[in-house]
Coordinates of C-alpha atoms and ligand atoms in Angstrom, one line a residue:
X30 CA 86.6 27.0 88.2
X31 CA 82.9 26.1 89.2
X32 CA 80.5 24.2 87.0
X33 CA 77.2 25.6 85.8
X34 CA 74.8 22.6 86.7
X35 CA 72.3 22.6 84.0
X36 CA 70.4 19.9 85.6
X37 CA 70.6 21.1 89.3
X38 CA 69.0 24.4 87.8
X39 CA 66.5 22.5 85.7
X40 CA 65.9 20.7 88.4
X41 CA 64.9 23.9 90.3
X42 CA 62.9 25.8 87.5
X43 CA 60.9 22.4 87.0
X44 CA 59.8 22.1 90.8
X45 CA 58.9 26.1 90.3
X46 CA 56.7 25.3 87.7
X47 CA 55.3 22.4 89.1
X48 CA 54.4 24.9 92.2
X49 CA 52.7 27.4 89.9
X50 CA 50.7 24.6 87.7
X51 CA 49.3 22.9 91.1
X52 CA 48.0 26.5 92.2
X53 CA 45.7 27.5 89.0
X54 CA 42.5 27.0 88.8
X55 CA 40.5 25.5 85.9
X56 CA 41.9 23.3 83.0
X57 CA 45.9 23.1 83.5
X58 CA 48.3 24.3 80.6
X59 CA 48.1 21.8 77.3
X60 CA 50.9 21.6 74.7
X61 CA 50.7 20.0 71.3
X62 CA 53.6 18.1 70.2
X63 CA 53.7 17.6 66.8
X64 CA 56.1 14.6 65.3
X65 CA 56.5 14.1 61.9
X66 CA 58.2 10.6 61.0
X67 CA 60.2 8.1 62.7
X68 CA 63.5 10.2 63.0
X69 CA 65.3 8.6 66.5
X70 CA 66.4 11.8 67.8
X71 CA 62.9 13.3 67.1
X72 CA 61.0 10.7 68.6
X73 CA 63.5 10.7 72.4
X74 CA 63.1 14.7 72.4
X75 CA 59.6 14.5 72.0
X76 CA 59.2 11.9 74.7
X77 CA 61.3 14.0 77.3
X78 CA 59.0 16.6 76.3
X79 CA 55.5 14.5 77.2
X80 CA 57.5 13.3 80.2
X81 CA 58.4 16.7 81.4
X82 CA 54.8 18.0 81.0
X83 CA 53.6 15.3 82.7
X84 CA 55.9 16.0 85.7
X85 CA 54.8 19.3 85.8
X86 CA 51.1 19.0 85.6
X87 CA 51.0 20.5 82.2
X88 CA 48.4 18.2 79.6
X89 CA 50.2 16.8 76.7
X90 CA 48.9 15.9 73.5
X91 CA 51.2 14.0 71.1
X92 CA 50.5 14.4 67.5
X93 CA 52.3 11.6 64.9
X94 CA 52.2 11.9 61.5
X95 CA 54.0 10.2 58.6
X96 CA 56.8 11.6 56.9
X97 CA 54.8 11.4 53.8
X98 CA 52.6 14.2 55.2
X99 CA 52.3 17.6 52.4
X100 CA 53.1 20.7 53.4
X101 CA 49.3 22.2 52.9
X102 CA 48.4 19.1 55.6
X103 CA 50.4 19.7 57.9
X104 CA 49.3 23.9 57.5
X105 CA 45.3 22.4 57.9
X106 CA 46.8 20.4 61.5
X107 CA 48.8 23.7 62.7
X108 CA 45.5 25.6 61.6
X109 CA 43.5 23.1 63.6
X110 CA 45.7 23.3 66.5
X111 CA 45.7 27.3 66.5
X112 CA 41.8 27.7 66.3
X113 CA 41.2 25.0 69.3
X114 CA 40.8 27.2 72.5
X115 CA 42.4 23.7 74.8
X116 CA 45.8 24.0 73.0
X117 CA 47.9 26.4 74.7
X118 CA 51.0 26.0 72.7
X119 CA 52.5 24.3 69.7
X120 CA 55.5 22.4 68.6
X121 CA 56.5 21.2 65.4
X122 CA 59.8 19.0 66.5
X123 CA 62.6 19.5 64.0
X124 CA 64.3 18.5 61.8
X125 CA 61.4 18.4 59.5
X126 CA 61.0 16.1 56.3
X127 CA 63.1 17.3 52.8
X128 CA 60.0 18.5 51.3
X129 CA 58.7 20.7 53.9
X130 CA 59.5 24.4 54.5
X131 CA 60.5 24.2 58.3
X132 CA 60.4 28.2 58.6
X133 CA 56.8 28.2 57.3
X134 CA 55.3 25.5 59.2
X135 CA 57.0 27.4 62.3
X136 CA 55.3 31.1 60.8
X137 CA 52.3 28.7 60.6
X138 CA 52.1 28.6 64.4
X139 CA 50.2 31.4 65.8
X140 CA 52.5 33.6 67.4
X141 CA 50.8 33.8 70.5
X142 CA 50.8 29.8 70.4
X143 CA 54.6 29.5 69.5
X144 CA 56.5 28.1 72.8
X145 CA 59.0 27.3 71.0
X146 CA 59.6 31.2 69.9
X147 CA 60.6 30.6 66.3
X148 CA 58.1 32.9 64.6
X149 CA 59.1 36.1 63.2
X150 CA 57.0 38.2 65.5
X151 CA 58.3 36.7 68.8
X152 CA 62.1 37.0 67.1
X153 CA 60.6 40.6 66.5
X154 CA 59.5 41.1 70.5
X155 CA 62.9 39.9 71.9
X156 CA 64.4 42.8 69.3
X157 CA 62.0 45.7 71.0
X158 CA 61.9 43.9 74.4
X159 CA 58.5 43.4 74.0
X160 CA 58.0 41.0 77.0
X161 CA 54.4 40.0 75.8
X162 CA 56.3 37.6 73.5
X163 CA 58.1 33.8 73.7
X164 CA 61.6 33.8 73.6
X165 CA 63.4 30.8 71.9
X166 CA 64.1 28.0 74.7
X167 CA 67.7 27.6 73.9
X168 CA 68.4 31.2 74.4
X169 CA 66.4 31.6 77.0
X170 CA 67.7 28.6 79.1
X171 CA 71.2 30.1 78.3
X172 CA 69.7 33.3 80.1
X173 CA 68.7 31.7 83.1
X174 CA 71.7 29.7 83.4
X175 CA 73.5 32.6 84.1
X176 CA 70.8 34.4 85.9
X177 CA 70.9 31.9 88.3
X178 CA 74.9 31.1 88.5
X179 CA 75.2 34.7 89.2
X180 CA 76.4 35.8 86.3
X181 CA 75.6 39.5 85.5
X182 CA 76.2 40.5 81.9
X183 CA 76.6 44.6 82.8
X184 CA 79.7 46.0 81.7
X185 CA 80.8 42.5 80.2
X186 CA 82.3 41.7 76.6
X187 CA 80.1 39.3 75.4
X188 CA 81.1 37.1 72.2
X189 CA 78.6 35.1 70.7
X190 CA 80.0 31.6 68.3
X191 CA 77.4 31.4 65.7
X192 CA 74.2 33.4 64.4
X193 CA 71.8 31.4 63.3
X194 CA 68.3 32.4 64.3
X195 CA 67.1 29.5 67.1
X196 CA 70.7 30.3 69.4
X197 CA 73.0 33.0 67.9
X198 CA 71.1 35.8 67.0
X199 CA 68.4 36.1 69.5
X200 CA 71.1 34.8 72.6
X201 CA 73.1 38.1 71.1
X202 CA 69.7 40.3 71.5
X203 CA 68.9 39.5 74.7
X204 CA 72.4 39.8 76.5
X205 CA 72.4 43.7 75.0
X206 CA 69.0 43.9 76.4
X207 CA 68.2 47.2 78.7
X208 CA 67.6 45.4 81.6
X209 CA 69.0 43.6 85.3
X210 CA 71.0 40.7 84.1
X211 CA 71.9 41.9 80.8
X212 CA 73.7 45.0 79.5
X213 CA 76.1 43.4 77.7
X214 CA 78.7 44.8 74.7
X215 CA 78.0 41.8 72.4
X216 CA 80.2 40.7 69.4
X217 CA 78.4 38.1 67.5
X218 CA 81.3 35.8 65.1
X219 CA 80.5 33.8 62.4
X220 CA 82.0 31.6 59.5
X221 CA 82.9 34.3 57.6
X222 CA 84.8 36.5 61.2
X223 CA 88.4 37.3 60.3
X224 CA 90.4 37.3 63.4
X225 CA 87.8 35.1 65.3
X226 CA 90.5 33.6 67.6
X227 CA 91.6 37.4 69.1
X228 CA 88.1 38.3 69.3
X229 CA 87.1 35.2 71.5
X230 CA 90.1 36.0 73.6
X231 CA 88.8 39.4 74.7
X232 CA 85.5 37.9 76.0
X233 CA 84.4 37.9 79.7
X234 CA 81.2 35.9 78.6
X235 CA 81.4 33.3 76.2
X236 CA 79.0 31.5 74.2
X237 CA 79.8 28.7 71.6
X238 CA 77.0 27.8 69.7
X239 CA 78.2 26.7 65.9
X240 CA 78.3 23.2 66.2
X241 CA 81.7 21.8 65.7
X242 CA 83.4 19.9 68.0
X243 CA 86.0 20.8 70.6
X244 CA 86.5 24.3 68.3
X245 CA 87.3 26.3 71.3
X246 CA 90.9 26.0 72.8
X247 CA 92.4 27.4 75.4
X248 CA 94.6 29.6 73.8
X249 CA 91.3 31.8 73.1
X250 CA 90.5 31.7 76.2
X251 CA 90.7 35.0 78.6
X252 CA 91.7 33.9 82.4
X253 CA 88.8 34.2 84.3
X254 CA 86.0 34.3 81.6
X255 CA 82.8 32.8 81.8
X256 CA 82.2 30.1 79.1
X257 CA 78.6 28.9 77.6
X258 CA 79.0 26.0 76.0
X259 CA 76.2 24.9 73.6
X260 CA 77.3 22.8 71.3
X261 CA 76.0 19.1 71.5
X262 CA 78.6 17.0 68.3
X263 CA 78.4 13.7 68.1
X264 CA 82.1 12.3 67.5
X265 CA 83.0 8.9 67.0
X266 CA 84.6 6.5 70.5
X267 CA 84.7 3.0 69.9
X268 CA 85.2 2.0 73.4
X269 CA 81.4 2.9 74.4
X270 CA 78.2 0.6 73.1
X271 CA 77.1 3.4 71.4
X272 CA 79.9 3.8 69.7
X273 CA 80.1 7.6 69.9
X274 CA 80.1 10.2 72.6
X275 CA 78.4 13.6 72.9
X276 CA 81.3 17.1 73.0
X277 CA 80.5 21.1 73.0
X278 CA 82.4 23.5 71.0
X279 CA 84.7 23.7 73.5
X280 CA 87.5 21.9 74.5
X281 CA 86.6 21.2 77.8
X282 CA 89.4 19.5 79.2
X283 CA 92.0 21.6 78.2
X284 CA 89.6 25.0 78.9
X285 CA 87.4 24.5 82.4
X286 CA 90.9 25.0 84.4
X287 CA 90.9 29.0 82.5
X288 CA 87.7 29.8 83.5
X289 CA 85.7 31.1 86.9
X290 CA 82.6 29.2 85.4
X291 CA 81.8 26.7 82.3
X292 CA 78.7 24.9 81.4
X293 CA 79.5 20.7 80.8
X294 CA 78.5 18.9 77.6
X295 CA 76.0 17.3 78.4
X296 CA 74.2 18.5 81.7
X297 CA 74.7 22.2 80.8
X298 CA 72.4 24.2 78.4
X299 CA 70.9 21.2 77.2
X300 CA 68.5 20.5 80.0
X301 CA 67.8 24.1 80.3
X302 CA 66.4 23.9 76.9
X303 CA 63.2 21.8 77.8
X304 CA 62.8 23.6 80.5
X305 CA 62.0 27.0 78.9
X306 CA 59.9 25.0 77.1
X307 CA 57.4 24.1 79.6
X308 CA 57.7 27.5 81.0
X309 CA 56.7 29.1 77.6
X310 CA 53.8 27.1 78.1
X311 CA 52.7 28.1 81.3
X312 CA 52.9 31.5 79.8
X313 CA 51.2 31.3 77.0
X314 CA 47.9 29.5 79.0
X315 CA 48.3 32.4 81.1
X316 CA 48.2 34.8 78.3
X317 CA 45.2 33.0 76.7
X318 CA 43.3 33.8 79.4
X319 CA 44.1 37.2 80.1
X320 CA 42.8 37.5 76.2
X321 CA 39.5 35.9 77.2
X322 CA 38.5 37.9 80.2
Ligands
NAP423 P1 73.5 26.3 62.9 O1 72.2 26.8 62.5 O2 74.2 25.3 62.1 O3 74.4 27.6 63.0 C1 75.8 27.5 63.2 C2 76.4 28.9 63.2 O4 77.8 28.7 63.5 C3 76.3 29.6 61.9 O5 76.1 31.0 62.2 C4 77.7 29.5 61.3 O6 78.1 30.6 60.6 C5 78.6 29.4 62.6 N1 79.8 28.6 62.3 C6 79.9 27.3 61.8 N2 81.2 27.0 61.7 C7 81.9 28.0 62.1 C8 83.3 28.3 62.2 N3 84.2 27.3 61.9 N4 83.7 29.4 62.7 C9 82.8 30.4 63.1 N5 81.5 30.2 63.0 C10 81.0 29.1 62.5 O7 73.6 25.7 64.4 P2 72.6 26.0 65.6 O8 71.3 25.4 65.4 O9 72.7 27.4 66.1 O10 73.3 25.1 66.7 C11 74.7 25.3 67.1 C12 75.1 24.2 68.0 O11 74.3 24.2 69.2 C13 74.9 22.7 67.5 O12 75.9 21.9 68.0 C14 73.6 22.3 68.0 O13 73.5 20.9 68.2 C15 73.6 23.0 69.4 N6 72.3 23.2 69.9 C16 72.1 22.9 71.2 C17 70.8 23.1 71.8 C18 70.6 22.7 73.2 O14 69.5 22.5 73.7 N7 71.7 22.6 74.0 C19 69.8 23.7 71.1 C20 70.1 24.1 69.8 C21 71.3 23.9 69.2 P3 77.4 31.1 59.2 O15 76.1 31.7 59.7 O16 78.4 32.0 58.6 O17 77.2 29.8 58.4

């Protein structure tokens, strides 16, 4: 069994970028990173963000606003933030407050502004392999994880865990993609799969993305498959300060020995994730001025 580094190959991707940044001319790539409240999770991924733009050469601008804000305000900031020709791309961190429609604010973004590829039209490009688009960062990291562990999706059984519309569904689309890398027969499962358990045993290419911990076991496993593990569950251990520790969807211990190559929890997808993010970026300011010559 060999473990997928996700930081190693974050690591690399990151001092690519940083390459690529240092050699453009003119102003440098600028993300908006828009925080609404206080919530602690929200506020350490939006610092890794600034902190990773920073080390890439990327300009950061961190946006706070209270969770008090109304919907139509925060539409007038992403407005804003679309019609100003220094932002190169937007985030709206989530999870968003109660009273705000998250998959609104993110169709609020303009498309060709949305690195973090949640808009309808860049779910739409993945679908016709429209490469002009942004592809979500989770999926894409996931992507490039296996891109660069060697991993080569033609001919495989792929099953995706899960299908929700920032991991499952567009991770699915790209594997079958018509292109190097992918080719994959995909079988996405879902709450409602009967026989999910037979189905995961018959994949050569795993991915676990639903969010409950330790689901995968090893008797689903197939000898030899590839597993993609990325879940990130919170479950309780007393004997650490925090008082919980962080497992995938899969059962790691009793899995890794099964397979020819599994991603960790954490230090697998997760780091890829932020990543894609920045690169997205770089795209997008690249993009922008293609548009304005
Ligand atoms: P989500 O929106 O809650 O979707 C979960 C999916 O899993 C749904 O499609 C659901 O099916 C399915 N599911 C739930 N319980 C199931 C079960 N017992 N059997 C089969 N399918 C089941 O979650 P998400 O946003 O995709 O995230 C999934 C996991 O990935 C979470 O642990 C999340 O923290 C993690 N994540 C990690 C990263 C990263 O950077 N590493 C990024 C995003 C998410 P239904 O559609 O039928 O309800």
């Amino acid at each position: 069994m060999s473990l997928i580094d996700g930081n190693k190959i974050a690591a690399e991707l990151i001092a690519e970028l940083k390459a690529e940044v240092a050699a453009l001319p003119g102003r440098k790539p600028c993300i908006a990173l828009v925080r609404v409240g206080d919530d602690p999770a929200s506020v350490s991924y939006v610092t890794k963000k600034e902190k990773t733009s920073a080390e890439i050469g990327l300009t950061s601008r961190v946006i706070l606003r209270p969770v008090s804000i109304t919907q139509a305000e925060l539409f007038a900031l992403l407005d804003d933030l679309n019609a100003d020709p220094s932002v190169d791309g937007i985030l709206v961190q989530s999870p968003l407050p109660k009273h705000i429609d998250e998959v609104a604010t993110f169709r609020r973004v303009s498309p060709d502004k949305d690195v973090d590829g949640f808009h309808t039209i860049n779910l739409g490009k993945v679908a016709q392999e429209d490469e002009t688009g942004f592809v979500a960062c989770t999926p894409a990291g996931i992507m490039e994880l296996l891109a660069r562990s060697g991993t080569d999706l033609k001919g495989k059984h792929v099953v995706v865990l899960g299908r929700s519309l920032i991991v499952g569904k567009p991770v699915a689309l790209l594997a079958l993609q018509k292109k190097a890398g992918a080719n994959g027969t995909v079988t996405i499962c879902h709450s409602q799969t009967t026989n999910l358990a037979a189905i995961v045993r018959l994949a050569d290419v795993l991915i676990a993305a639903i969010g409950r911990p330790e689901f995968v076991t090893a008797d689903m496993i197939k000898p030899g498959a590839v597993v993609i593990d990325v879940g990130i569950n919170r479950v309780p251990d007393m004997s650490r300060k925090s008082g919980y520790r962080l497992v995938g969807d899969v059962a790691f211990p009793s899995v890794s020995p099964l397979c020819s190559k599994i991603t960790p929890v954490p230090g697998g997808v997760g780091p890829m994730t932020v990543a894609m993010l920045m690169k997205n970026t770089v795209k997008a300011h690249r993009l922008s001025a293609l548009r304005s010559t």
